[in-house]
CSV table of C-alpha atoms in Angstrom, one decimal:
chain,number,residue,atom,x,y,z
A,172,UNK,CA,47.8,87.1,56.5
A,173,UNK,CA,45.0,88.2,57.9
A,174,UNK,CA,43.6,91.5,56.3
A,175,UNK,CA,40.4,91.4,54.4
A,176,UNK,CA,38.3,93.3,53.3
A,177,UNK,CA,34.5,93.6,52.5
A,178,UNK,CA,33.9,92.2,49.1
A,179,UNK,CA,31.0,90.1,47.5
A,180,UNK,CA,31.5,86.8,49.4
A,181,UNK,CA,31.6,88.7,53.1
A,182,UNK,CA,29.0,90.7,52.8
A,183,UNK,CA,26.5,88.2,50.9
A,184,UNK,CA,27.6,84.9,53.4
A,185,UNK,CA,27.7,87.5,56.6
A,186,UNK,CA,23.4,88.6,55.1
A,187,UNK,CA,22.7,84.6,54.7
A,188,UNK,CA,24.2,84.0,58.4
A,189,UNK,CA,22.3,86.9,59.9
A,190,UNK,CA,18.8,84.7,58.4
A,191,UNK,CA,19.4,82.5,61.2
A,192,UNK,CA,17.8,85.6,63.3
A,193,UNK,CA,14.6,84.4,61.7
A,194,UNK,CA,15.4,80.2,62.1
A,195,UNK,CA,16.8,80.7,65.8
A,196,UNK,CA,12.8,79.9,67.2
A,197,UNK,CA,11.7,77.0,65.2
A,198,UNK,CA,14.7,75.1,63.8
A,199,UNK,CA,18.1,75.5,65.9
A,200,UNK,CA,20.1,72.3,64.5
A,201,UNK,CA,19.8,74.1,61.3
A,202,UNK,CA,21.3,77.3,62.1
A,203,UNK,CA,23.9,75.5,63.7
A,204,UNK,CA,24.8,73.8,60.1
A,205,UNK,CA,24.4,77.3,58.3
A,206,UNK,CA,26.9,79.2,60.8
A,207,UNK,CA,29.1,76.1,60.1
A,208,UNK,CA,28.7,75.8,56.5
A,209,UNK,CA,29.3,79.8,55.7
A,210,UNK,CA,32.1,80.3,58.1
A,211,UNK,CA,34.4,77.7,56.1
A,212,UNK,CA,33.3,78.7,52.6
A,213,UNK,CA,34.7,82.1,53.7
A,214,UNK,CA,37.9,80.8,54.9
A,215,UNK,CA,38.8,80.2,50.4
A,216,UNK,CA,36.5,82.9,49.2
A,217,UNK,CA,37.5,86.1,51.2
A,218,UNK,CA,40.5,85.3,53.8
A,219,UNK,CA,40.5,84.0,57.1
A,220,UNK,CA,40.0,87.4,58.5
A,221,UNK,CA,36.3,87.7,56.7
A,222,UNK,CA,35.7,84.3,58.5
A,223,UNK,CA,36.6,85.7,61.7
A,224,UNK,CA,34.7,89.1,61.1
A,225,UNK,CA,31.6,86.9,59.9
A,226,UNK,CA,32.0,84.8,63.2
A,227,UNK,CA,31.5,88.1,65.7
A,228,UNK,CA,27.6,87.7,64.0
A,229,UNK,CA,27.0,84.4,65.5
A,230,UNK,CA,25.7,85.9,68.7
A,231,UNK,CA,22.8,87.9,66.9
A,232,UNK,CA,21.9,84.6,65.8
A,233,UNK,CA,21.4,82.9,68.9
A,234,UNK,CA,18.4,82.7,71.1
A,235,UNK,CA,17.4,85.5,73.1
A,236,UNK,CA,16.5,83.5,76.1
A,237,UNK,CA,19.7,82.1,76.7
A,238,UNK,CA,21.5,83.8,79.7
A,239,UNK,CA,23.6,87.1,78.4
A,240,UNK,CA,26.7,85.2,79.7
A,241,UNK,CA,26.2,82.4,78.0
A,242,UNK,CA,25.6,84.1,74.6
A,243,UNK,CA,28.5,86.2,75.0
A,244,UNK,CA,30.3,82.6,75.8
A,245,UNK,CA,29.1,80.9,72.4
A,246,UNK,CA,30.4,84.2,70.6
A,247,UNK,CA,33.6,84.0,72.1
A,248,UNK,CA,34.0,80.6,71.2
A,249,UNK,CA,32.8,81.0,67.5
A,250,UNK,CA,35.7,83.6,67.6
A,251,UNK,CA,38.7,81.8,68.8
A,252,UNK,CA,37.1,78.4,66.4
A,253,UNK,CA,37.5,81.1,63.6
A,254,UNK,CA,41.1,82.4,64.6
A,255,UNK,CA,42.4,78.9,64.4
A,256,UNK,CA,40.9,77.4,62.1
A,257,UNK,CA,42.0,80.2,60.1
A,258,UNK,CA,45.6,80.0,61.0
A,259,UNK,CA,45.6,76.4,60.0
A,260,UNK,CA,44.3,77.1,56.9
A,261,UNK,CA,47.2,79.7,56.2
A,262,UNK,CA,49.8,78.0,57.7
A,263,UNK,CA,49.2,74.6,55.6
A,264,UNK,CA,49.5,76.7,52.6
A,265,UNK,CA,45.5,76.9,51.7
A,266,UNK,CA,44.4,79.7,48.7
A,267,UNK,CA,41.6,82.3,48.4
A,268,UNK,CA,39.9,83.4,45.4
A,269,UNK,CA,40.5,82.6,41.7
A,270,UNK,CA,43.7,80.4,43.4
A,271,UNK,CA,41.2,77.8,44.8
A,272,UNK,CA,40.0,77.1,41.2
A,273,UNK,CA,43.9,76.2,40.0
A,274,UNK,CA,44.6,74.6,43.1
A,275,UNK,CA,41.2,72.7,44.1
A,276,UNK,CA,42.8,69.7,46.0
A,277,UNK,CA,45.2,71.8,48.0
A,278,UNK,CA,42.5,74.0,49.0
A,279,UNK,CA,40.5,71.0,50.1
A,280,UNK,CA,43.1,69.3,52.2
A,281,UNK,CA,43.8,72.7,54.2
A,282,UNK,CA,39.9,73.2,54.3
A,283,UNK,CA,39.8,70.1,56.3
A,284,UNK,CA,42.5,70.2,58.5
A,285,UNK,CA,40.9,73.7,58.9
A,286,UNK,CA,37.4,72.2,60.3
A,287,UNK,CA,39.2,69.5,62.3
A,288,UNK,CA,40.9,72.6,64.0
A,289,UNK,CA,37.6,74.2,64.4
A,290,UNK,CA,36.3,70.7,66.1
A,291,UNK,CA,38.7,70.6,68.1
A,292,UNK,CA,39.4,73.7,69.8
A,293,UNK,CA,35.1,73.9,69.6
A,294,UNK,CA,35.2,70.5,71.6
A,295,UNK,CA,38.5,71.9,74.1
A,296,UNK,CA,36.9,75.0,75.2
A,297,UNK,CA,33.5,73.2,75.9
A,298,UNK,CA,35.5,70.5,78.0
A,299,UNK,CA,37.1,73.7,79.7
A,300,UNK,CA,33.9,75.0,81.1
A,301,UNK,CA,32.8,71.7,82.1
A,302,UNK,CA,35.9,71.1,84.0
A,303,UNK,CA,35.4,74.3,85.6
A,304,UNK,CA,31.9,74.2,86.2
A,305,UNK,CA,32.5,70.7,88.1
A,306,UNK,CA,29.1,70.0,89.0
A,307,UNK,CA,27.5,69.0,85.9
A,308,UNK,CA,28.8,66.2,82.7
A,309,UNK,CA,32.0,65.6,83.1
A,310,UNK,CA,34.4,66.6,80.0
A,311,UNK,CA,34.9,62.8,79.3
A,312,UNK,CA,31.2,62.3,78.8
A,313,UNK,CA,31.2,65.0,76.7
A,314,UNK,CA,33.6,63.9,74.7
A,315,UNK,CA,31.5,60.3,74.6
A,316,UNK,CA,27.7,61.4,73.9
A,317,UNK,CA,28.2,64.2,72.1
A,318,UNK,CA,31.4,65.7,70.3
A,319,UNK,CA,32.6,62.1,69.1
A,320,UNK,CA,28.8,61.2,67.4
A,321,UNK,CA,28.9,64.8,65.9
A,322,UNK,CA,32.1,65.3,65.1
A,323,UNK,CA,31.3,63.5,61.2
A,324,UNK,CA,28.4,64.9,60.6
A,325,UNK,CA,29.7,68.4,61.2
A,326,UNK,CA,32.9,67.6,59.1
A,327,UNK,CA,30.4,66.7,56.6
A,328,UNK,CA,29.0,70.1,56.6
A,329,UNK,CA,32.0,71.6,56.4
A,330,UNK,CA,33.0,70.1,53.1
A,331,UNK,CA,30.3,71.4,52.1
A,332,UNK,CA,31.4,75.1,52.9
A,333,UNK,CA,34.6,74.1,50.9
A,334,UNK,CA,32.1,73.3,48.2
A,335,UNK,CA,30.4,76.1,48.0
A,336,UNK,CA,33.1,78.3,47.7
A,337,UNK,CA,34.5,76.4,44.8
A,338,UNK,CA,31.0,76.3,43.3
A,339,UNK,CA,31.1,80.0,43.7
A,340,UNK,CA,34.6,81.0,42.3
A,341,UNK,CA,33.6,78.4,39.5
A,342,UNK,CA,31.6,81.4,38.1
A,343,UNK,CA,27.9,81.1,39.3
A,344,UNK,CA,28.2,83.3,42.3
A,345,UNK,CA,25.7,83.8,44.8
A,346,UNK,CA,23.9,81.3,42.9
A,347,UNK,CA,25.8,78.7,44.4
A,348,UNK,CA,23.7,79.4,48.0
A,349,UNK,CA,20.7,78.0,45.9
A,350,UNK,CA,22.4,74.8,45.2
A,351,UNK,CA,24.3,74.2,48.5
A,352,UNK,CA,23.3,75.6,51.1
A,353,UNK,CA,19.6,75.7,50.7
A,354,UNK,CA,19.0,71.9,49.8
A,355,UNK,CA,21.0,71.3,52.9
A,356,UNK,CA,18.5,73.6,55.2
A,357,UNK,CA,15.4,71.9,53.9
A,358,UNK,CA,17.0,68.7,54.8
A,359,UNK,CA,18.2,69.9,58.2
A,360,UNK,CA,14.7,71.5,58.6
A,361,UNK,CA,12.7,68.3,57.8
A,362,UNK,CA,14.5,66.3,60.4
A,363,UNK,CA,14.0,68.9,63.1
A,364,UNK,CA,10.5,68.4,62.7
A,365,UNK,CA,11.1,64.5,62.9
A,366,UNK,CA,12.8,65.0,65.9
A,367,UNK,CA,10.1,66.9,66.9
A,368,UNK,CA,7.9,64.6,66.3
A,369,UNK,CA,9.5,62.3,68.6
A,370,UNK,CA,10.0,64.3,71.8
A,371,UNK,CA,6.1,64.9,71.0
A,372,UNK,CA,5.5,60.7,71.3
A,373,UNK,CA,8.0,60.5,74.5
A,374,UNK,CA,5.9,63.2,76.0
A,375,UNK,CA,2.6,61.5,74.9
A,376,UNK,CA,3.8,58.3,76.3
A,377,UNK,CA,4.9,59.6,79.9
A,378,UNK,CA,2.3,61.6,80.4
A,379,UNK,CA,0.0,58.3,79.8
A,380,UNK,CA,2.4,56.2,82.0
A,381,UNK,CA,2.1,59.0,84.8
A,382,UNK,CA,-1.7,58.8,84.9
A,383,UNK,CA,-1.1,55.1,85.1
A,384,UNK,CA,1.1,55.6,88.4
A,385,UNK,CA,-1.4,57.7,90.4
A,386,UNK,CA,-3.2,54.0,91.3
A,387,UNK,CA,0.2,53.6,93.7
A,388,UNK,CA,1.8,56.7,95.5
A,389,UNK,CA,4.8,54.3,96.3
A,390,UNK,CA,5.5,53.9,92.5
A,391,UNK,CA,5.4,56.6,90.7
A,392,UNK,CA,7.8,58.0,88.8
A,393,UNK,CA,8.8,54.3,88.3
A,394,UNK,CA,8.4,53.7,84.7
A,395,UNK,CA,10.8,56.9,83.5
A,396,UNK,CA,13.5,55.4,86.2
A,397,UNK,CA,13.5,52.1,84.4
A,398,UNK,CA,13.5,54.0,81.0
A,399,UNK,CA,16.7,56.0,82.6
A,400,UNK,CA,18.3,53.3,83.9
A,401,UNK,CA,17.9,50.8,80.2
A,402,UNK,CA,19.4,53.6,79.0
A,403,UNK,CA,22.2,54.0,80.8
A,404,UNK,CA,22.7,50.0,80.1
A,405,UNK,CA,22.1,50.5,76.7
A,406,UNK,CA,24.4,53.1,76.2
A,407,UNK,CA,27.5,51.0,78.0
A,408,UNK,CA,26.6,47.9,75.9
A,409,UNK,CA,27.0,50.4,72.8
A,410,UNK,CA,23.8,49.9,71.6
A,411,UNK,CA,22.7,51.5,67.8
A,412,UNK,CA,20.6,54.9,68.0
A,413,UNK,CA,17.8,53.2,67.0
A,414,UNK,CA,18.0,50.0,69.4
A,415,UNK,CA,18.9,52.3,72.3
A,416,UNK,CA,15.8,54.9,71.1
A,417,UNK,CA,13.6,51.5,71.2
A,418,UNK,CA,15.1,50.4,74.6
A,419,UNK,CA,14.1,53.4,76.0
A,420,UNK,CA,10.3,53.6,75.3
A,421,UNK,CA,10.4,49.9,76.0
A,422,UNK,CA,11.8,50.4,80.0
A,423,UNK,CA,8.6,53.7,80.0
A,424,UNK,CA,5.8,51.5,78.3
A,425,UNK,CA,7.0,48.0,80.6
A,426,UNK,CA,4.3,48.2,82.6
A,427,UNK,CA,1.9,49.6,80.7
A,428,UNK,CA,-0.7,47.3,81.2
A,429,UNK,CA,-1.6,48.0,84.2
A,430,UNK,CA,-4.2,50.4,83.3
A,431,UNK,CA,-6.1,47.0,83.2
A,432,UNK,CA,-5.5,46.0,86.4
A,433,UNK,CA,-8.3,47.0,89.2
A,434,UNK,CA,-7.2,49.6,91.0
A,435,UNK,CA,-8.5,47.7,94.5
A,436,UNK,CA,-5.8,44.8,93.6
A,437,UNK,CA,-2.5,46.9,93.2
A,438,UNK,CA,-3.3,48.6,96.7
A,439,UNK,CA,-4.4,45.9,98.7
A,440,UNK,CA,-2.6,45.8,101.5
A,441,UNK,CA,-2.1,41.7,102.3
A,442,UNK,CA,-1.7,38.6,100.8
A,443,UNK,CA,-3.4,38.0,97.0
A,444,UNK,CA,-6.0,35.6,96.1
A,445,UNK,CA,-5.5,33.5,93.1
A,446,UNK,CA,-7.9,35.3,91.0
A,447,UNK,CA,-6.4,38.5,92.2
A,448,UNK,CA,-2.4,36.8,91.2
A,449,UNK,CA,-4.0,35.9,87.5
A,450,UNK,CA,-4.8,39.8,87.0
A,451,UNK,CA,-1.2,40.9,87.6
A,452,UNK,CA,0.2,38.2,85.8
A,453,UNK,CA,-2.2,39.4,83.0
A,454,UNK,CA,-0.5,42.4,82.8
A,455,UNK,CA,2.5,42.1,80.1
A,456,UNK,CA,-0.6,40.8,77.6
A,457,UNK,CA,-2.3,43.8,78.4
A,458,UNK,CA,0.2,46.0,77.8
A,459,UNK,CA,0.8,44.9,74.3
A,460,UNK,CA,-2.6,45.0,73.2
A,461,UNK,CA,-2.4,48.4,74.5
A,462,UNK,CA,0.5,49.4,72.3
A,463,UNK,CA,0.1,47.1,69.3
A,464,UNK,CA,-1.5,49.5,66.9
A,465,UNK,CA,1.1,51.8,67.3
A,466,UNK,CA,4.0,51.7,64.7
A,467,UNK,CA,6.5,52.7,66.0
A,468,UNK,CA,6.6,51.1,68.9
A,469,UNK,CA,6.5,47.5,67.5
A,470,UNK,CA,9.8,46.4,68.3
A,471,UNK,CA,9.2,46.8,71.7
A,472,UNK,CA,6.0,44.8,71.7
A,473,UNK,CA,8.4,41.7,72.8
A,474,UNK,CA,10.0,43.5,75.7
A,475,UNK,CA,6.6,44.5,77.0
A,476,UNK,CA,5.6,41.1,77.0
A,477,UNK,CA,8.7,39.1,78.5
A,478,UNK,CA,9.8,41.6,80.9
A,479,UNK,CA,8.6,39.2,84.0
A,480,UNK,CA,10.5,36.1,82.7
A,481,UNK,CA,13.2,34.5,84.6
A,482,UNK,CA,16.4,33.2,83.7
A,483,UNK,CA,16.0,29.5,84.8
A,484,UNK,CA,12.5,29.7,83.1
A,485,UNK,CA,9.9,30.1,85.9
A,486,UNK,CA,8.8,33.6,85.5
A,487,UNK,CA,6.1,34.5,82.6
A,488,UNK,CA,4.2,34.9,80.9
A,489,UNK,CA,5.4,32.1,78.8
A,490,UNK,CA,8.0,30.4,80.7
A,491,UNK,CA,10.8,31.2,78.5
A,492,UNK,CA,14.2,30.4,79.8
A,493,UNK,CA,17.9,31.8,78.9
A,494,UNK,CA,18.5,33.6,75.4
A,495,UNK,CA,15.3,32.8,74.8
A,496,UNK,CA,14.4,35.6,76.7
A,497,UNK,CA,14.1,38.5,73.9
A,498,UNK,CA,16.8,40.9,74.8
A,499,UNK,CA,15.5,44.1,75.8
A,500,UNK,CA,13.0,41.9,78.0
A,501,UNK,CA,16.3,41.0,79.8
A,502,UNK,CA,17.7,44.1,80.3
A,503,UNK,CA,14.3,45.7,81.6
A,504,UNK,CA,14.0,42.9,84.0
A,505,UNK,CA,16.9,43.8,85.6
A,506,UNK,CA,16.7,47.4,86.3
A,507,UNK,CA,12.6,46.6,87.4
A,508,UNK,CA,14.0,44.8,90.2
A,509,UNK,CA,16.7,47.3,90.8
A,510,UNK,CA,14.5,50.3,91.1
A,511,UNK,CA,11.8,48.5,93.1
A,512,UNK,CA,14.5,47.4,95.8
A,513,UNK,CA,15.9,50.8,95.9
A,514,UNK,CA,12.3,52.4,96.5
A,515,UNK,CA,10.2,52.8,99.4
A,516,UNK,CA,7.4,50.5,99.4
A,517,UNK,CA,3.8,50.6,101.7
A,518,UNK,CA,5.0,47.9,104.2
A,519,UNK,CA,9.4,48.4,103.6
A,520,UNK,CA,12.0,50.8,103.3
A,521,UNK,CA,13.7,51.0,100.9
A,522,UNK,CA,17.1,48.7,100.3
A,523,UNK,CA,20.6,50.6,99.7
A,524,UNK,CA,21.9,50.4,95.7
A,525,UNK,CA,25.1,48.5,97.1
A,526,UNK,CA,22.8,46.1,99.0
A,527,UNK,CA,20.4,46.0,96.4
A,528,UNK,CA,23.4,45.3,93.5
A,529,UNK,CA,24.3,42.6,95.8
A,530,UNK,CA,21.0,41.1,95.5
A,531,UNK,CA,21.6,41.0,91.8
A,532,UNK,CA,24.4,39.2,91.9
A,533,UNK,CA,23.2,36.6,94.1
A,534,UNK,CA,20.5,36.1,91.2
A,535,UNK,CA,22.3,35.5,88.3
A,536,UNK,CA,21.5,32.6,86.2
A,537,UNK,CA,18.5,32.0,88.3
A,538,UNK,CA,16.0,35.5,87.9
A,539,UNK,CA,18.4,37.6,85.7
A,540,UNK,CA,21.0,37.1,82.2
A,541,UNK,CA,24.2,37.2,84.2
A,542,UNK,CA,25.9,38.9,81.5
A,543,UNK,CA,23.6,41.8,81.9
A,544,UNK,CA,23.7,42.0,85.6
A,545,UNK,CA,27.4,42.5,85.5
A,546,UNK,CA,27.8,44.7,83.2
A,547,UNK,CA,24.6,46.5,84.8
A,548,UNK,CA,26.6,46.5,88.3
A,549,UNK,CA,29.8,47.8,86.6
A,550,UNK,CA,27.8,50.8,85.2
A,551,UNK,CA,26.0,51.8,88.6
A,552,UNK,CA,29.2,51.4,90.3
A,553,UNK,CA,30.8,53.8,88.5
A,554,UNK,CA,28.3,56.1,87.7
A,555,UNK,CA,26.0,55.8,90.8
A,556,UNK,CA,21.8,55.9,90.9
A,557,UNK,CA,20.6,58.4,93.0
A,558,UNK,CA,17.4,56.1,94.8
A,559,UNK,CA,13.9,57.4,94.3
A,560,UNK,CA,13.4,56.7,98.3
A,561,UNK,CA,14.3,60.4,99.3
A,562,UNK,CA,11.0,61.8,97.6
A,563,UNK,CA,8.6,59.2,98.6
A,564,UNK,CA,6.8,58.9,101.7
A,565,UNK,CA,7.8,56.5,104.9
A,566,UNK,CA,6.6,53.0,104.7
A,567,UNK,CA,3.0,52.6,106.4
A,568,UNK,CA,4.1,50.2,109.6
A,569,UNK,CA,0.7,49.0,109.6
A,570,UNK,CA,0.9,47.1,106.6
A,571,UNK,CA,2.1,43.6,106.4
A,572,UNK,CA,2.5,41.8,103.6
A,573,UNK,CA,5.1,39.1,101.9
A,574,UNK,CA,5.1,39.9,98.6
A,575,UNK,CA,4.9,43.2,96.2
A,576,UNK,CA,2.2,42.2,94.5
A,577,UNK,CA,2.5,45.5,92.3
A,578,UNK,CA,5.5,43.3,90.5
A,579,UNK,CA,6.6,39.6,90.8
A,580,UNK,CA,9.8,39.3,89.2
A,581,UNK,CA,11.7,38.4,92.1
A,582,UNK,CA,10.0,35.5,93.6
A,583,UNK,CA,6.7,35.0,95.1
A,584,UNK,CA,6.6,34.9,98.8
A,585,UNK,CA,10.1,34.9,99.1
A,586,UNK,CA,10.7,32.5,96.2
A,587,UNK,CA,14.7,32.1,94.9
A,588,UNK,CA,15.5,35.2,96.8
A,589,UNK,CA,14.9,34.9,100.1
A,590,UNK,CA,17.6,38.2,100.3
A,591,UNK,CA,15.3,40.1,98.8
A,592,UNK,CA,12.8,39.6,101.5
A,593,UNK,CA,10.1,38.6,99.3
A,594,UNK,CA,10.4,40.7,96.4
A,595,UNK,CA,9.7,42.8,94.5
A,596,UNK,CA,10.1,45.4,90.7
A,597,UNK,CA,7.9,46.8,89.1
């Protein structure tokens, strides 16, 4: 069952696998695809004991920075994925060689119980070491955020092994690498560099944000906890990639405008003048001037804008009430509070996540979408916030004040939420 030997397809696959020596610095998710892609073409073109030989390669290909152990760890695991996935494939009565061509839908159901084998043992042994490890993602969020989302795409990719190995045995040979596989690789390789792209713009946009944050020693870091904490919203309402990817830059870029905002206002340590109100109620407006020649981050123009609104219609900048409230601005308005209440401020400590979810609560249908608020409470419950108060600095006792007048979205002066003590988000 499982002898082989080292013909055409081994040796030629096992030379195209070892190119992912030379992808392994600049474009990773592709080499992942190739070792995918070769490994179950070999499975109908040379045996599953090629397959398995091919997969003791897949260390050289990884990189070189990665901890010994953990290299020797992805080998292993390539290994036993291999072993499996080849038994399957034998067991369920799949064909090598010239067979394939006589029996091309037999081949192709074992091929794919053969990568769901692969998957799954892939996804077991992961959820293994994260079970052991204990201190890190927990298996079931594994599971969640990344096997489930990939676990298409890389069945996807492993038809297309099964492809090329019919392509192959149909009589062009090694040509059949030109047609499949290499297509696929440009493709893999242009998203890379989209993705790329992005990380670049996220970077870009917190490094902007933190210059921002220096005006206030009590809030930074702010902006990439609101961003976190969207997220981890977005991600329990089941938002799209896209919408979530949007949500995200909307929670970093919320308060953006406050670049405009005299530096003398935010850290003035009493009671705001009118004049001095207007210029932090200005800065939503600011904020998407700031951002509205940059395409793509239109969609969260609207979420910059409304993030201050309230619920029963008495925030602003416009006065909007309910549903009318554009979405995201919701959602952001929420965790602003939350991470304001849970940080240390110049003149207060900061409030407990319990007491501060508590808070929430009580404001439903007045400040905040009581939908969201729940859902938002279930989420933190669960998964718990740990409170940016540990690294910032003691409150300054000699500062009295009764509002934040970095943020407003709570009250002013102890509006609605007299709990809050005044309140405050950012």
């Amino acid at each position: 069952m499982f002898k082989t030997r080292l013909d055409v397809p081994t040796v030629a696959l096992g030379l195209l696998l070892l190119v992912g020596v030379l992808l392994r610095s600049k474009v990773g998710p592709v080499r992942a695809v190739l070792d995918h892609v070769v490994c179950i073409a070999l499975l109908s073109l040379s045996g599953p004991a090629s397959t398995v030989v091919v997969a003791v390669l897949l260390p050289l290909t990884q990189d070189r920075r990665l901890p010994l152990m953990r290299r020797v760890f992805n080998g292993a695991q390539a290994v036993l994925c291999a072993a499996m996935a080849g038994l399957v494939y034998v067991r369920t009565g799949g064909v090598r060689g010239d067979a394939v061509l006589e029996q091309p839908g037999h081949a192709t159901v074992s091929g794919f119980l053969a990568i769901v084998t692969w998957l799954t043992v892939n996804a077991a042994l992961m959820c293994l070491v994260l079970w052991l490890d204990r201190g890190g993602t927990s298996p079931l969020t594994f599971l969640r955020r990344v096997a489930a989302p990939t676990a298409p795409a890389m069945t996807g990719y492993g038809l297309l092994g099964v492809l090329l190995s019919v392509v192959w045995l149909g009589g062009l040979g090694i040509v059949a690498v030109f047609l499949v596989v290499v297509p696929l690789l440009v493709a893999r390789w242009t998203l890379s560099l989209y993705e790329t792209e992005r990380n670049a713009q996220a970077a870009t946009m917190r490094a902007f944000i933190q210059v921002i944050e220096t005006k206030d020693l009590y809030t930074r870091g702010h902006s990439e906890r609101v961003s976190e904490g969207v997220g981890v919203l977005g991600r329990h309402l089941r938002l799209t990639d896209d919408r979530q990817q949007a949500l995200e830059h909307a929670g970093l870029l919320h308060d953006v405008g406050k670049v405009g905002v005299p530096t003398r206002i935010i850290q003035k340590p009493g009671r705001l003048e009118d004049f001095e109100m207007d210029a932090i109620r200005l800065h939503p407006a600011r904020g998407v001037e700031l951002i509205g020649n940059i395409p793509f981050l239109e969609e969260v123009k609207s979420a910059v804008l409304h993030h201050h609104e309230k619920y029963d219609g008495t925030g602003y900048p416009a006065g909007l009430a309910g549903e009318n409230i554009p979405y995201f601005a919701r959602i952001i308005g929420i965790v602003d509070a939350f991470d304001c209440l849970t940080s240390t401020r110049s003149y207060r400590a900061a409030r407990g996540v319990e007491e501060t979810l508590e808070i929430l609560l009580q404001d439903r249908y007045t400040h905040f979408d009581p939908r969201l608020v729940d859902a938002f409470v279930e989420v933190i419950r669960k998964d718990g916030w740990k409170s940016a108060a540990a690294d910032q600095p003691a409150p300054d006792e000699t500062v009295r004040v009764a509002i934040d007048h970095d943020d407003l979205s709570l009250g002013s002066g102890g509006g609605a939420s007299g709990s809050a003590a005044g309140p405050d988000a950012g």
